[in-house]
Short mmCIF file of C-alpha atoms in Angstrom, two decimals:
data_model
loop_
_atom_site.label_atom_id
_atom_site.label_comp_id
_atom_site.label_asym_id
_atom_site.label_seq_id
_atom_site.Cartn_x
_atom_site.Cartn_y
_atom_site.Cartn_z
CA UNK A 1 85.50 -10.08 2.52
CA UNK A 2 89.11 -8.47 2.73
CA UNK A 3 91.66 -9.26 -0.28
CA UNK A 4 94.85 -8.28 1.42
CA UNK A 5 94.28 -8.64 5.04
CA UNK A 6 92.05 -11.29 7.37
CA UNK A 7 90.22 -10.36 10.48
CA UNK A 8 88.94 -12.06 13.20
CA UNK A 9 86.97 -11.48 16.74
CA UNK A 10 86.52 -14.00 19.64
CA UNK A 11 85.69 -12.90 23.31
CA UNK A 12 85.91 -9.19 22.04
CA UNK A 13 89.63 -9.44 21.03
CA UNK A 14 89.75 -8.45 17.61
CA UNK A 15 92.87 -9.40 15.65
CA UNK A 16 93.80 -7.69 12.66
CA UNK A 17 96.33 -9.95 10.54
CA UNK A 18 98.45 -8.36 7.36
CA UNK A 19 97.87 -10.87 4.70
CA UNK A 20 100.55 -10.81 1.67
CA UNK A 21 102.60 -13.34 2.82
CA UNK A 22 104.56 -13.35 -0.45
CA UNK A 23 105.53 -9.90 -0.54
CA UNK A 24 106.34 -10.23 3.71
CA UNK A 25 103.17 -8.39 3.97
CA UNK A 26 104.39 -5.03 2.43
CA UNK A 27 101.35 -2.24 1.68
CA UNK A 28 100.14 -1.16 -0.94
CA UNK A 29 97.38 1.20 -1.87
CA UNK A 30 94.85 -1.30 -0.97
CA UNK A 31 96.03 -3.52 1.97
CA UNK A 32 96.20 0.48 3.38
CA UNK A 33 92.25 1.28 2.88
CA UNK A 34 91.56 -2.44 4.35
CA UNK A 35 93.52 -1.82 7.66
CA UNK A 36 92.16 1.61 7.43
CA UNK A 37 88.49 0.75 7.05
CA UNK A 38 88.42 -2.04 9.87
CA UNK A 39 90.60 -0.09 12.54
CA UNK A 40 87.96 2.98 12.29
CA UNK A 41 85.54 0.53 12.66
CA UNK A 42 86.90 -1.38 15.14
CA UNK A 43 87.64 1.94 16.90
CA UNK A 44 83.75 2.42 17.65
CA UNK A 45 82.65 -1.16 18.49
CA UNK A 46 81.33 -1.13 22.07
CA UNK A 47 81.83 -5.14 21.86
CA UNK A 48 85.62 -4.82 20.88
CA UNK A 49 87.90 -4.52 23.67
CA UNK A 50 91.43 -4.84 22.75
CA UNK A 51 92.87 -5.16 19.27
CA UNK A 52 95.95 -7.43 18.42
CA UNK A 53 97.50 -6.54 14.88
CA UNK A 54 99.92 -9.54 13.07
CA UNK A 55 101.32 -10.55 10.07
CA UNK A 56 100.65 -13.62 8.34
CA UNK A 57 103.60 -15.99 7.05
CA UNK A 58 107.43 -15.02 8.28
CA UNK A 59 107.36 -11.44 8.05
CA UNK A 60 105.28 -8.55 10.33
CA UNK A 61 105.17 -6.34 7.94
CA UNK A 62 108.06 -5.45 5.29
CA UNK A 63 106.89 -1.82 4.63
CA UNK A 64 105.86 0.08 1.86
CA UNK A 65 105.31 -1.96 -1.07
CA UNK A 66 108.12 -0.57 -3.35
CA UNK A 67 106.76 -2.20 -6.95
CA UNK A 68 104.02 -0.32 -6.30
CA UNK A 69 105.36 3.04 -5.27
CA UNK A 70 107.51 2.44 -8.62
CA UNK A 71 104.83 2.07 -10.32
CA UNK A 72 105.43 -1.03 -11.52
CA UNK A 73 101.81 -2.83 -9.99
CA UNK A 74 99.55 -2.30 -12.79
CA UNK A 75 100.79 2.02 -13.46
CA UNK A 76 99.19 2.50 -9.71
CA UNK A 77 99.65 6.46 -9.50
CA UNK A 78 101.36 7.85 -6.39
CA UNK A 79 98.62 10.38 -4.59
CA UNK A 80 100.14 13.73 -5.52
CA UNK A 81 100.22 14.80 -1.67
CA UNK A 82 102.85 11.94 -0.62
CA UNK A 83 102.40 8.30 0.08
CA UNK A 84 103.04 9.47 4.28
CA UNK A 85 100.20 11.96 4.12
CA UNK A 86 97.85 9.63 2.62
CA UNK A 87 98.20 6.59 4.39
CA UNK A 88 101.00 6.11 6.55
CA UNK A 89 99.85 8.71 8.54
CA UNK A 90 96.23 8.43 8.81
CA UNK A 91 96.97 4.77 9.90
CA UNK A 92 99.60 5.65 12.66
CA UNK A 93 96.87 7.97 14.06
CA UNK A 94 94.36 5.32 13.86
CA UNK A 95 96.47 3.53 15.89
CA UNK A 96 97.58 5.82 18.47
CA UNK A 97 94.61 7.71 18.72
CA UNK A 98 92.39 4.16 19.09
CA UNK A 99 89.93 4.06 22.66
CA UNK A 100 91.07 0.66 23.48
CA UNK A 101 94.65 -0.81 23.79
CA UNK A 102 96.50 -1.87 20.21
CA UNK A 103 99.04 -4.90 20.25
CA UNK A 104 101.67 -5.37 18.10
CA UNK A 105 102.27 -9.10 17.73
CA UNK A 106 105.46 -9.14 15.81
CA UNK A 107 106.25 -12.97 14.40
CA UNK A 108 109.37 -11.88 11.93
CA UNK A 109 110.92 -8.70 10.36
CA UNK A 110 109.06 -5.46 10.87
CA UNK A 111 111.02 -2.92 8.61
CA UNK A 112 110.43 0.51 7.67
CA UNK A 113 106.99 1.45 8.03
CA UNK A 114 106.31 -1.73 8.99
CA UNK A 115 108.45 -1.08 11.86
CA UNK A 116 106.49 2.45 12.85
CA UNK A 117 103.10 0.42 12.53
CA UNK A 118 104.36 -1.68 15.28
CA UNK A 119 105.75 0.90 17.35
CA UNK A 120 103.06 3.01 17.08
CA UNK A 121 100.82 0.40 18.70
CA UNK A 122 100.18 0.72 22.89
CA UNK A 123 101.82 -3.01 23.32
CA UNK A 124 104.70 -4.66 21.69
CA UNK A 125 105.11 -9.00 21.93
CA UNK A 126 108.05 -10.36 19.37
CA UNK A 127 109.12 -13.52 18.92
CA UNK A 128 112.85 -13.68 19.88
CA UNK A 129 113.64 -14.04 16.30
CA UNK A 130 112.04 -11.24 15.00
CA UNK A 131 113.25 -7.92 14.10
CA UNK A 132 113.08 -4.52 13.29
CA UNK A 133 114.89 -2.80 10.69
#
């Protein structure tokens, strides 16, 4: 169903998992509107009661995707109010302003926004090798 992430829900935990291994799980425009679309809907499910956000492969999440912002990913246009207004903040409110308790499950290097997703989230658990930039 998704293209850039995967999603699962078992015993109403409902993990969220960042799936662009090859670019350590960066965002672009559309990973964004995934994450976007299932937290809001995850936000009102009366079944879900915690959700645990990962990323796939050795990397949390690397940030911003900067081919894209460079427009390098197919001439993707940057939205003309600021990649932060569009998405980066939308999400972080999604997160912080979600009913039910967020974990960040943080398996390798969470830089740059990457970083703020996971800090923005109520609970932090990283591996002893990971790390934030």
């Amino acid at each position: 169903m998704w293209e850039m992430i995967q999603t699962q829900i078992q015993q109403g935990i409902a993990t969220l998992s960042f799936n662009r291994p090859d670019s350590l799980n960066s965002f672009n425009r559309q990973m964004h509107e995934e994450v976007q679309q299932v937290l809001k809907s995850w936000n009102t499910d009366s079944d879900i009661r915690v959700i645990v956000i990962r990323g796939n492969g050795r990397a949390f999440s690397a940030g911003q995707d900067l081919k894209e912002r460079a427009g390098q990913l197919g001439n993707v246009p940057l939205p003309p109010e600021g990649s932060l207004a569009k998405y980066y903040n939308p999400l972080i409110n999604l997160i912080r302003k979600s009913p039910k308790p967020v974990i960040a499950a943080v398996n390798g290097v969470a830089a740059g926004a990457g970083a703020n997703i996971a800090l923005a989230c109520d609970l932090g658990i990283a591996k002893e090798s990971a790390k934030f930039i």
